Amino acid sequence: MSAAADALARRHTVAGVLTWDEFALVSAAHVAARLNLFGNSTATAAASRNKAASRAAFAACGVPSAESTRVTTLREARLAAARIGYPVVLKPTGHAGSVGVIKAERAHDLPGAYTHASRAAGDDLRGREEGGVRVEEYLDGPEISVECVTVRGVTTPVAITRKQLGPEPHFEEVGHSVEAGDPLLALAGPVAIAALNALGVANGISHVELRLTDTGPRIVEVNGRLGGDLIPHLVKQATGIDLPRAAADIALGRDPDLTPTCRKAAAISLIYAPATGRLARAHADDALTSAPWLERLVWEREVGDMVNAPPTDEIGTARLAHIVAIDTTAERCLQHLAEAEDHLAIAVDS
């Protein structure tokens, strides 16, 4: 990648380096540093990707997060879980998108959970980071993310994303909602800032995931990139703040415009395959496609495609479609999306 960037720089003036890909964060930081462009240090990018380094930085700076240990065998996982205390969460060290993440409620759940997480870790063919599985303290409470913008070391939390998760023991994300003026921003924003400062984040957009526990917000992980699942689109629809444009401005060394221009709410529902097999039917009726609150309905798979029921070890292969709603409050958006599923006809031939 460095050689390719050098070759490009010999032919053109490279103005900035930007990625929204979790697995390219470290490479992008190397290229930006090599070309003397805006970005984060390679050490910061590596710490954001490396969960052990992140936890160590949080602990050193007093940022509340989950206790976590990297393991490579079931025996090590048993010892870590016994020390941390059940329930625990197991996750692949270098993956993303909730792939391979699973909860072990009790000791007898651990072997199956370890097999699930380690299989996902082994299926990561990118091979750019350390492997293995992490055993982490389970943080009880609603999951949110804080969408943050950092310029020259100063971070501005701009929005709260409230997450809807599928049933445990897995943590499949089934939807998100953003509402302008969410009161959680004042509570969780300072914790997100502290986490970014602990990692040395100087520039860029960050998607900081937290759980709202009985003891307050605690960090799940920091993602040094735009959030996935159209979260930046929800932020723009709800507040008017354009996070992708802000990311590009920062990469170019410009100050982004973070002025809110509207006060609404937006939410997304992620539609999953009900079974593994060949998609036989995927249709929405007129009542849904003509609904005034509907911002978009996008089918991500076509009839005839092979689809997987969640959980799956491959990002996105279980998702059939997504629906985005816009209204005055997140509650109204989520109500629309819940009713929308009655207007979808989906069938899978197993």
mmCIF file of C-alpha atoms in Angstrom:
data_model
loop_
_atom_site.group_PDB
_atom_site.id
_atom_site.type_symbol
_atom_site.label_atom_id
_atom_site.label_comp_id
_atom_site.label_asym_id
_atom_site.label_seq_id
_atom_site.Cartn_x
_atom_site.Cartn_y
_atom_site.Cartn_z
ATOM 1 C CA MET A 1 0.000 0.000 0.000
ATOM 2 C CA SER A 2 2.869 2.384 0.767
ATOM 3 C CA ALA A 3 4.407 1.676 -2.629
ATOM 4 C CA ALA A 4 1.078 2.325 -4.331
ATOM 5 C CA ALA A 5 0.642 5.587 -2.426
ATOM 6 C CA ASP A 6 4.158 6.690 -3.390
ATOM 7 C CA ALA A 7 3.434 5.934 -7.047
ATOM 8 C CA LEU A 8 0.184 7.902 -6.883
ATOM 9 C CA ALA A 9 1.920 10.844 -5.209
ATOM 10 C CA ARG A 10 4.473 10.986 -8.030
ATOM 11 C CA ARG A 11 1.682 11.496 -10.578
ATOM 12 C CA HIS A 12 -0.767 13.606 -8.571
ATOM 13 C CA THR A 13 -0.977 15.935 -5.612
ATOM 14 C CA VAL A 14 -2.483 13.814 -2.847
ATOM 15 C CA ALA A 15 -4.620 16.090 -0.698
ATOM 16 C CA GLY A 16 -5.783 13.677 1.986
ATOM 17 C CA VAL A 17 -6.123 10.080 3.139
ATOM 18 C CA LEU A 18 -9.430 8.736 4.423
ATOM 19 C CA THR A 19 -10.937 5.324 5.106
ATOM 20 C CA TRP A 20 -14.244 4.114 6.497
ATOM 21 C CA ASP A 21 -13.017 0.502 6.582
ATOM 22 C CA GLU A 22 -12.250 -0.816 10.055
ATOM 23 C CA PHE A 23 -9.543 -3.139 8.731
ATOM 24 C CA ALA A 24 -7.754 -0.349 6.804
ATOM 25 C CA LEU A 25 -7.353 2.109 9.705
ATOM 26 C CA VAL A 26 -3.747 1.243 10.481
ATOM 27 C CA SER A 27 -2.731 1.192 6.818
ATOM 28 C CA ALA A 28 -4.409 4.554 6.203
ATOM 29 C CA ALA A 29 -2.555 6.074 9.150
ATOM 30 C CA HIS A 30 0.756 4.797 7.757
ATOM 31 C CA VAL A 31 0.033 6.256 4.321
ATOM 32 C CA ALA A 32 -1.063 9.633 5.755
ATOM 33 C CA ALA A 33 2.104 9.830 7.858
ATOM 34 C CA ARG A 34 4.261 8.790 4.902
ATOM 35 C CA LEU A 35 2.761 11.574 2.744
ATOM 36 C CA ASN A 36 2.818 14.093 5.622
ATOM 37 C CA LEU A 37 -0.952 14.547 5.571
ATOM 38 C CA PHE A 38 -3.603 15.023 8.249
ATOM 39 C CA GLY A 39 -4.653 12.004 10.290
ATOM 40 C CA ASN A 40 -3.896 10.120 13.468
ATOM 41 C CA SER A 41 -0.550 8.662 14.399
ATOM 42 C CA THR A 42 0.096 5.061 13.482
ATOM 43 C CA ALA A 43 0.347 4.272 17.200
ATOM 44 C CA THR A 44 -3.128 5.716 17.817
ATOM 45 C CA ALA A 45 -4.606 3.806 14.883
ATOM 46 C CA ALA A 46 -3.012 0.584 16.105
ATOM 47 C CA ALA A 47 -4.260 1.147 19.669
ATOM 48 C CA SER A 48 -7.792 1.752 18.371
ATOM 49 C CA ARG A 49 -7.705 -1.581 16.517
ATOM 50 C CA ASN A 50 -5.933 -3.521 19.267
ATOM 51 C CA LYS A 51 -8.432 -4.199 22.043
ATOM 52 C CA ALA A 52 -5.715 -5.036 24.596
ATOM 53 C CA ALA A 53 -3.916 -1.762 23.926
ATOM 54 C CA SER A 54 -7.205 0.128 24.125
ATOM 55 C CA ARG A 55 -8.109 -1.405 27.493
ATOM 56 C CA ALA A 56 -4.639 -0.654 28.859
ATOM 57 C CA ALA A 57 -4.911 2.976 27.769
ATOM 58 C CA PHE A 58 -8.381 3.294 29.303
ATOM 59 C CA ALA A 59 -7.190 1.800 32.591
ATOM 60 C CA ALA A 60 -4.147 4.098 32.723
ATOM 61 C CA CYS A 61 -6.355 7.159 32.219
ATOM 62 C CA GLY A 62 -9.230 6.074 34.459
ATOM 63 C CA VAL A 63 -11.732 5.665 31.617
ATOM 64 C CA PRO A 64 -14.531 3.266 32.662
ATOM 65 C CA SER A 65 -14.584 0.196 30.405
ATOM 66 C CA ALA A 66 -14.904 -3.585 30.560
ATOM 67 C CA GLU A 67 -12.221 -5.842 32.019
ATOM 68 C CA SER A 68 -10.792 -7.920 29.189
ATOM 69 C CA THR A 69 -8.217 -10.665 28.569
ATOM 70 C CA ARG A 70 -6.886 -12.188 25.334
ATOM 71 C CA VAL A 71 -6.855 -15.987 25.263
ATOM 72 C CA THR A 72 -5.811 -18.622 22.736
ATOM 73 C CA THR A 73 -7.141 -21.818 24.341
ATOM 74 C CA LEU A 74 -10.307 -22.941 26.080
ATOM 75 C CA ARG A 75 -8.343 -23.490 29.272
ATOM 76 C CA GLU A 76 -7.152 -19.870 29.232
ATOM 77 C CA ALA A 77 -10.721 -18.780 28.536
ATOM 78 C CA ARG A 78 -11.976 -20.719 31.579
ATOM 79 C CA LEU A 79 -9.356 -19.116 33.832
ATOM 80 C CA ALA A 80 -10.122 -15.624 32.500
ATOM 81 C CA ALA A 81 -13.873 -16.070 32.900
ATOM 82 C CA ALA A 82 -13.471 -17.377 36.447
ATOM 83 C CA ARG A 83 -11.361 -14.354 37.352
ATOM 84 C CA ILE A 84 -13.659 -11.805 35.673
ATOM 85 C CA GLY A 85 -16.870 -13.450 36.836
ATOM 86 C CA TYR A 86 -19.865 -14.675 34.848
ATOM 87 C CA PRO A 87 -21.546 -13.685 32.630
ATOM 88 C CA VAL A 88 -18.749 -12.893 30.172
ATOM 89 C CA VAL A 89 -18.571 -11.914 26.518
ATOM 90 C CA LEU A 90 -16.246 -13.618 24.037
ATOM 91 C CA LYS A 91 -15.233 -11.906 20.807
ATOM 92 C CA PRO A 92 -12.585 -12.292 18.087
ATOM 93 C CA THR A 93 -9.682 -9.949 18.756
ATOM 94 C CA GLY A 94 -9.412 -8.521 15.253
ATOM 95 C CA HIS A 95 -12.908 -8.687 13.783
ATOM 96 C CA ALA A 96 -15.701 -6.108 13.504
ATOM 97 C CA GLY A 97 -19.449 -5.808 13.002
ATOM 98 C CA SER A 98 -20.388 -8.030 15.995
ATOM 99 C CA VAL A 99 -19.134 -11.083 14.070
ATOM 100 C CA GLY A 100 -18.326 -13.927 16.466
ATOM 101 C CA VAL A 101 -19.408 -11.982 19.578
ATOM 102 C CA ILE A 102 -21.287 -14.157 22.072
ATOM 103 C CA LYS A 103 -22.275 -14.177 25.734
ATOM 104 C CA ALA A 104 -21.524 -17.053 28.109
ATOM 105 C CA GLU A 105 -24.004 -16.843 30.973
ATOM 106 C CA ARG A 106 -22.482 -19.662 33.020
ATOM 107 C CA ALA A 107 -19.414 -21.882 33.014
ATOM 108 C CA HIS A 108 -21.120 -24.670 31.068
ATOM 109 C CA ASP A 109 -21.863 -22.169 28.244
ATOM 110 C CA LEU A 110 -18.188 -21.340 27.816
ATOM 111 C CA PRO A 111 -16.995 -24.205 25.551
ATOM 112 C CA GLY A 112 -19.660 -23.515 22.934
ATOM 113 C CA ALA A 113 -19.106 -19.767 23.149
ATOM 114 C CA TYR A 114 -15.361 -20.184 22.804
ATOM 115 C CA THR A 115 -15.804 -22.393 19.731
ATOM 116 C CA HIS A 116 -18.104 -19.801 18.144
ATOM 117 C CA ALA A 117 -15.746 -16.854 18.792
ATOM 118 C CA SER A 118 -12.571 -18.708 17.854
ATOM 119 C CA ARG A 119 -14.102 -19.964 14.599
ATOM 120 C CA ALA A 120 -14.869 -16.368 13.623
ATOM 121 C CA ALA A 121 -11.356 -15.328 14.617
ATOM 122 C CA GLY A 122 -9.897 -18.074 12.444
ATOM 123 C CA ASP A 123 -12.129 -17.118 9.516
ATOM 124 C CA ASP A 124 -10.664 -13.598 9.418
ATOM 125 C CA LEU A 125 -8.614 -14.021 6.259
ATOM 126 C CA ARG A 126 -7.186 -10.516 6.383
ATOM 127 C CA GLY A 127 -4.501 -11.684 8.804
ATOM 128 C CA ARG A 128 -3.226 -8.201 9.583
ATOM 129 C CA GLU A 129 -3.638 -8.135 13.333
ATOM 130 C CA GLU A 130 -3.158 -10.467 16.286
ATOM 131 C CA GLY A 131 -5.585 -13.330 16.433
ATOM 132 C CA GLY A 132 -7.173 -15.080 19.334
ATOM 133 C CA VAL A 133 -10.272 -14.400 21.386
ATOM 134 C CA ARG A 134 -10.996 -11.853 24.071
ATOM 135 C CA VAL A 135 -12.901 -12.745 27.210
ATOM 136 C CA GLU A 136 -14.561 -9.619 28.563
ATOM 137 C CA GLU A 137 -16.710 -8.536 31.450
ATOM 138 C CA TYR A 138 -20.371 -8.387 30.449
ATOM 139 C CA LEU A 139 -21.703 -4.844 30.748
ATOM 140 C CA ASP A 140 -25.413 -4.881 31.502
ATOM 141 C CA GLY A 141 -27.555 -2.032 30.203
ATOM 142 C CA PRO A 142 -28.663 -0.359 26.957
ATOM 143 C CA GLU A 143 -26.001 -0.027 24.250
ATOM 144 C CA ILE A 144 -25.375 3.308 22.568
ATOM 145 C CA SER A 145 -22.672 4.956 20.519
ATOM 146 C CA VAL A 146 -21.407 8.518 20.547
ATOM 147 C CA GLU A 147 -20.545 9.927 17.134
ATOM 148 C CA CYS A 148 -17.547 12.205 17.664
ATOM 149 C CA VAL A 149 -15.566 14.679 15.564
ATOM 150 C CA THR A 150 -11.966 15.435 16.556
ATOM 151 C CA VAL A 151 -9.930 18.266 15.064
ATOM 152 C CA ARG A 152 -6.377 18.969 16.241
ATOM 153 C CA GLY A 153 -6.979 17.110 19.483
ATOM 154 C CA VAL A 154 -10.317 18.765 20.366
ATOM 155 C CA THR A 155 -13.313 16.405 20.296
ATOM 156 C CA THR A 156 -16.948 17.391 19.784
ATOM 157 C CA PRO A 157 -19.611 14.736 20.434
ATOM 158 C CA VAL A 158 -22.344 15.501 17.885
ATOM 159 C CA ALA A 159 -24.931 12.726 18.253
ATOM 160 C CA ILE A 160 -26.085 9.701 20.217
ATOM 161 C CA THR A 161 -27.038 6.507 18.425
ATOM 162 C CA ARG A 162 -29.320 4.203 20.384
ATOM 163 C CA LYS A 163 -28.911 0.589 19.294
ATOM 164 C CA GLN A 164 -31.435 -2.199 19.015
ATOM 165 C CA LEU A 165 -29.881 -5.638 19.479
ATOM 166 C CA GLY A 166 -31.162 -9.083 18.663
ATOM 167 C CA PRO A 167 -31.666 -11.714 21.360
ATOM 168 C CA GLU A 168 -28.739 -12.883 23.469
ATOM 169 C CA PRO A 169 -26.389 -14.729 23.571
ATOM 170 C CA HIS A 170 -25.489 -12.990 20.299
ATOM 171 C CA PHE A 171 -25.225 -9.237 19.798
ATOM 172 C CA GLU A 172 -26.571 -8.871 16.259
ATOM 173 C CA GLU A 173 -27.460 -5.228 15.612
ATOM 174 C CA VAL A 174 -31.003 -5.043 14.234
ATOM 175 C CA GLY A 175 -31.492 -1.281 14.224
ATOM 176 C CA HIS A 176 -30.339 2.158 15.283
ATOM 177 C CA SER A 177 -32.008 5.484 16.045
ATOM 178 C CA VAL A 178 -30.739 9.057 16.284
ATOM 179 C CA GLU A 179 -32.669 12.005 17.681
ATOM 180 C CA ALA A 180 -31.477 15.599 17.677
ATOM 181 C CA GLY A 181 -30.898 16.943 21.175
ATOM 182 C CA ASP A 182 -30.726 13.516 22.811
ATOM 183 C CA PRO A 183 -30.150 14.157 26.552
ATOM 184 C CA LEU A 184 -27.733 11.221 26.725
ATOM 185 C CA LEU A 185 -25.161 13.327 24.875
ATOM 186 C CA ALA A 186 -24.412 15.291 28.057
ATOM 187 C CA LEU A 187 -24.003 12.059 30.048
ATOM 188 C CA ALA A 188 -22.036 9.888 27.609
ATOM 189 C CA GLY A 189 -20.185 12.563 25.638
ATOM 190 C CA PRO A 190 -17.531 13.252 28.309
ATOM 191 C CA VAL A 191 -16.775 9.519 28.658
ATOM 192 C CA ALA A 192 -16.326 9.227 24.892
ATOM 193 C CA ILE A 193 -13.993 12.242 24.906
ATOM 194 C CA ALA A 194 -11.941 10.712 27.717
ATOM 195 C CA ALA A 195 -11.609 7.451 25.772
ATOM 196 C CA LEU A 196 -10.433 9.252 22.619
ATOM 197 C CA ASN A 197 -7.959 11.317 24.636
ATOM 198 C CA ALA A 198 -6.609 8.134 26.239
ATOM 199 C CA LEU A 199 -5.896 6.703 22.795
ATOM 200 C CA GLY A 200 -4.331 9.934 21.558
ATOM 201 C CA VAL A 201 -6.908 10.547 18.825
ATOM 202 C CA ALA A 202 -6.058 13.879 17.193
ATOM 203 C CA ASN A 203 -8.135 14.023 14.007
ATOM 204 C CA GLY A 204 -11.096 12.342 12.400
ATOM 205 C CA ILE A 205 -14.508 10.843 13.060
ATOM 206 C CA SER A 206 -14.954 8.238 15.789
ATOM 207 C CA HIS A 207 -17.781 5.847 16.567
ATOM 208 C CA VAL A 208 -17.490 5.215 20.327
ATOM 209 C CA GLU A 209 -19.612 2.361 21.690
ATOM 210 C CA LEU A 210 -20.755 2.317 25.326
ATOM 211 C CA ARG A 211 -23.147 0.539 27.654
ATOM 212 C CA LEU A 212 -25.283 2.479 30.124
ATOM 213 C CA THR A 213 -24.677 0.467 33.290
ATOM 214 C CA ASP A 214 -25.864 1.006 36.849
ATOM 215 C CA THR A 215 -22.537 2.701 37.561
ATOM 216 C CA GLY A 216 -22.734 5.003 34.542
ATOM 217 C CA PRO A 217 -21.568 4.858 30.908
ATOM 218 C CA ARG A 218 -18.723 2.398 30.274
ATOM 219 C CA ILE A 219 -16.746 1.962 27.083
ATOM 220 C CA VAL A 220 -17.299 -1.153 24.970
ATOM 221 C CA GLU A 221 -14.855 -0.104 22.240
ATOM 222 C CA VAL A 222 -13.633 2.838 20.192
ATOM 223 C CA ASN A 223 -13.868 2.660 16.414
ATOM 224 C CA GLY A 224 -11.684 5.248 14.697
ATOM 225 C CA ARG A 225 -13.988 5.659 11.727
ATOM 226 C CA LEU A 226 -17.490 6.566 10.653
ATOM 227 C CA GLY A 227 -20.144 4.307 12.121
ATOM 228 C CA GLY A 228 -21.599 1.586 9.913
ATOM 229 C CA ASP A 229 -25.227 0.688 9.159
ATOM 230 C CA LEU A 230 -25.922 4.162 7.693
ATOM 231 C CA ILE A 231 -25.460 5.809 11.103
ATOM 232 C CA PRO A 232 -23.894 8.927 9.489
ATOM 233 C CA HIS A 233 -26.977 9.139 7.258
ATOM 234 C CA LEU A 234 -29.240 8.988 10.327
ATOM 235 C CA VAL A 235 -27.196 11.765 11.961
ATOM 236 C CA LYS A 236 -27.575 13.966 8.885
ATOM 237 C CA GLN A 237 -31.315 13.336 8.610
ATOM 238 C CA ALA A 238 -31.850 14.081 12.309
ATOM 239 C CA THR A 239 -29.448 17.001 12.834
ATOM 240 C CA GLY A 240 -28.234 18.178 9.437
ATOM 241 C CA ILE A 241 -24.601 17.466 10.407
ATOM 242 C CA ASP A 242 -22.806 15.709 7.542
ATOM 243 C CA LEU A 243 -20.255 13.354 9.099
ATOM 244 C CA PRO A 244 -18.787 11.983 5.825
ATOM 245 C CA ARG A 245 -18.192 15.561 4.635
ATOM 246 C CA ALA A 246 -16.654 16.388 8.011
ATOM 247 C CA ALA A 247 -14.359 13.374 7.690
ATOM 248 C CA ALA A 248 -13.237 14.549 4.243
ATOM 249 C CA ASP A 249 -12.700 18.115 5.474
ATOM 250 C CA ILE A 250 -10.526 16.894 8.355
ATOM 251 C CA ALA A 251 -8.473 14.699 6.017
ATOM 252 C CA LEU A 252 -7.857 17.825 3.926
ATOM 253 C CA GLY A 253 -6.812 19.863 6.966
ATOM 254 C CA ARG A 254 -9.983 21.958 7.008
ATOM 255 C CA ASP A 255 -12.270 22.752 9.942
ATOM 256 C CA PRO A 256 -15.571 20.900 9.427
ATOM 257 C CA ASP A 257 -18.965 22.573 9.709
ATOM 258 C CA LEU A 258 -20.747 21.013 12.704
ATOM 259 C CA THR A 259 -23.695 23.423 12.781
ATOM 260 C CA PRO A 260 -27.022 21.602 13.288
ATOM 261 C CA THR A 261 -29.552 22.650 10.646
ATOM 262 C CA CYS A 262 -32.596 20.575 11.638
ATOM 263 C CA ARG A 263 -34.139 18.940 14.674
ATOM 264 C CA LYS A 264 -35.727 15.616 13.818
ATOM 265 C CA ALA A 265 -35.217 11.908 14.360
ATOM 266 C CA ALA A 266 -34.229 9.052 12.083
ATOM 267 C CA ALA A 267 -33.999 5.294 12.553
ATOM 268 C CA ILE A 268 -32.977 2.239 10.561
ATOM 269 C CA SER A 269 -34.269 -1.316 10.720
ATOM 270 C CA LEU A 270 -31.999 -4.086 9.441
ATOM 271 C CA ILE A 271 -34.009 -6.968 8.000
ATOM 272 C CA TYR A 272 -32.430 -10.417 8.410
ATOM 273 C CA ALA A 273 -32.997 -13.724 6.674
ATOM 274 C CA PRO A 274 -35.428 -15.917 8.621
ATOM 275 C CA ALA A 275 -33.583 -19.076 7.558
ATOM 276 C CA THR A 276 -30.504 -20.226 5.676
ATOM 277 C CA GLY A 277 -31.162 -21.128 2.050
ATOM 278 C CA ARG A 278 -32.144 -19.570 -1.266
ATOM 279 C CA LEU A 279 -34.189 -16.372 -1.158
ATOM 280 C CA ALA A 280 -37.517 -17.221 -2.799
ATOM 281 C CA ARG A 281 -39.496 -14.061 -2.147
ATOM 282 C CA ALA A 282 -38.682 -10.484 -1.126
ATOM 283 C CA HIS A 283 -41.505 -7.993 -1.556
ATOM 284 C CA ALA A 284 -42.933 -4.889 0.146
ATOM 285 C CA ASP A 285 -46.565 -3.871 -0.318
ATOM 286 C CA ASP A 286 -47.796 -0.451 -1.441
ATOM 287 C CA ALA A 287 -48.770 0.616 2.074
ATOM 288 C CA LEU A 288 -45.099 0.536 3.039
ATOM 289 C CA THR A 289 -43.525 1.909 -0.134
ATOM 290 C CA SER A 290 -45.906 4.906 -0.106
ATOM 291 C CA ALA A 291 -45.685 5.654 3.644
ATOM 292 C CA PRO A 292 -44.950 9.358 4.294
ATOM 293 C CA TRP A 293 -42.336 8.564 6.931
ATOM 294 C CA LEU A 294 -40.342 6.221 4.660
ATOM 295 C CA GLU A 295 -36.973 7.679 3.649
ATOM 296 C CA ARG A 296 -35.744 4.524 1.913
ATOM 297 C CA LEU A 297 -36.294 0.800 1.555
ATOM 298 C CA VAL A 298 -33.329 -0.994 -0.006
ATOM 299 C CA TRP A 299 -33.182 -4.705 -0.789
ATOM 300 C CA GLU A 300 -29.614 -5.933 -0.314
ATOM 301 C CA ARG A 301 -30.267 -9.414 -1.711
ATOM 302 C CA GLU A 302 -32.125 -10.547 -4.806
ATOM 303 C CA VAL A 303 -34.520 -13.451 -5.247
ATOM 304 C CA GLY A 304 -32.398 -16.486 -6.035
ATOM 305 C CA ASP A 305 -29.477 -15.441 -3.814
ATOM 306 C CA MET A 306 -28.187 -17.751 -1.110
ATOM 307 C CA VAL A 307 -28.678 -16.149 2.321
ATOM 308 C CA ASN A 308 -27.693 -17.026 5.886
ATOM 309 C CA ALA A 309 -29.766 -16.804 9.020
ATOM 310 C CA PRO A 310 -27.967 -15.046 11.878
ATOM 311 C CA PRO A 311 -25.618 -15.543 13.566
ATOM 312 C CA THR A 312 -23.081 -15.808 10.778
ATOM 313 C CA ASP A 313 -19.322 -15.412 10.646
ATOM 314 C CA GLU A 314 -19.431 -13.167 7.594
ATOM 315 C CA ILE A 315 -20.395 -9.501 7.826
ATOM 316 C CA GLY A 316 -23.648 -8.657 6.063
ATOM 317 C CA THR A 317 -24.522 -12.066 4.606
ATOM 318 C CA ALA A 318 -27.641 -12.424 6.761
ATOM 319 C CA ARG A 319 -29.088 -9.013 5.928
ATOM 320 C CA LEU A 320 -31.809 -8.897 3.307
ATOM 321 C CA ALA A 321 -32.834 -5.242 3.403
ATOM 322 C CA HIS A 322 -32.847 -2.028 5.390
ATOM 323 C CA ILE A 323 -35.575 0.529 6.015
ATOM 324 C CA VAL A 324 -35.024 4.132 7.142
ATOM 325 C CA ALA A 325 -37.752 6.169 8.840
ATOM 326 C CA ILE A 326 -37.833 9.907 9.559
ATOM 327 C CA ASP A 327 -40.209 11.617 11.994
ATOM 328 C CA THR A 328 -40.255 14.080 14.888
ATOM 329 C CA THR A 329 -39.050 11.623 17.554
ATOM 330 C CA ALA A 330 -37.080 8.401 17.678
ATOM 331 C CA GLU A 331 -40.007 6.705 19.385
ATOM 332 C CA ARG A 332 -42.266 7.449 16.415
ATOM 333 C CA CYS A 333 -39.595 6.256 13.974
ATOM 334 C CA LEU A 334 -39.199 2.958 15.819
ATOM 335 C CA GLN A 335 -42.963 2.474 15.897
ATOM 336 C CA HIS A 336 -43.113 2.950 12.117
ATOM 337 C CA LEU A 337 -40.321 0.431 11.594
ATOM 338 C CA ALA A 338 -41.925 -2.150 13.877
ATOM 339 C CA GLU A 339 -45.168 -1.897 11.892
ATOM 340 C CA ALA A 340 -43.276 -2.025 8.585
ATOM 341 C CA GLU A 341 -42.349 -5.677 9.053
ATOM 342 C CA ASP A 342 -46.032 -6.596 8.668
ATOM 343 C CA HIS A 343 -45.840 -5.203 5.128
ATOM 344 C CA LEU A 344 -42.889 -7.337 4.014
ATOM 345 C CA ALA A 345 -43.263 -10.742 2.355
ATOM 346 C CA ILE A 346 -40.053 -12.786 2.715
ATOM 347 C CA ALA A 347 -39.575 -16.469 2.043
ATOM 348 C CA VAL A 348 -36.446 -18.659 2.027
ATOM 349 C CA ASP A 349 -36.252 -22.134 0.545
ATOM 350 C CA SER A 350 -34.012 -24.178 2.827
#
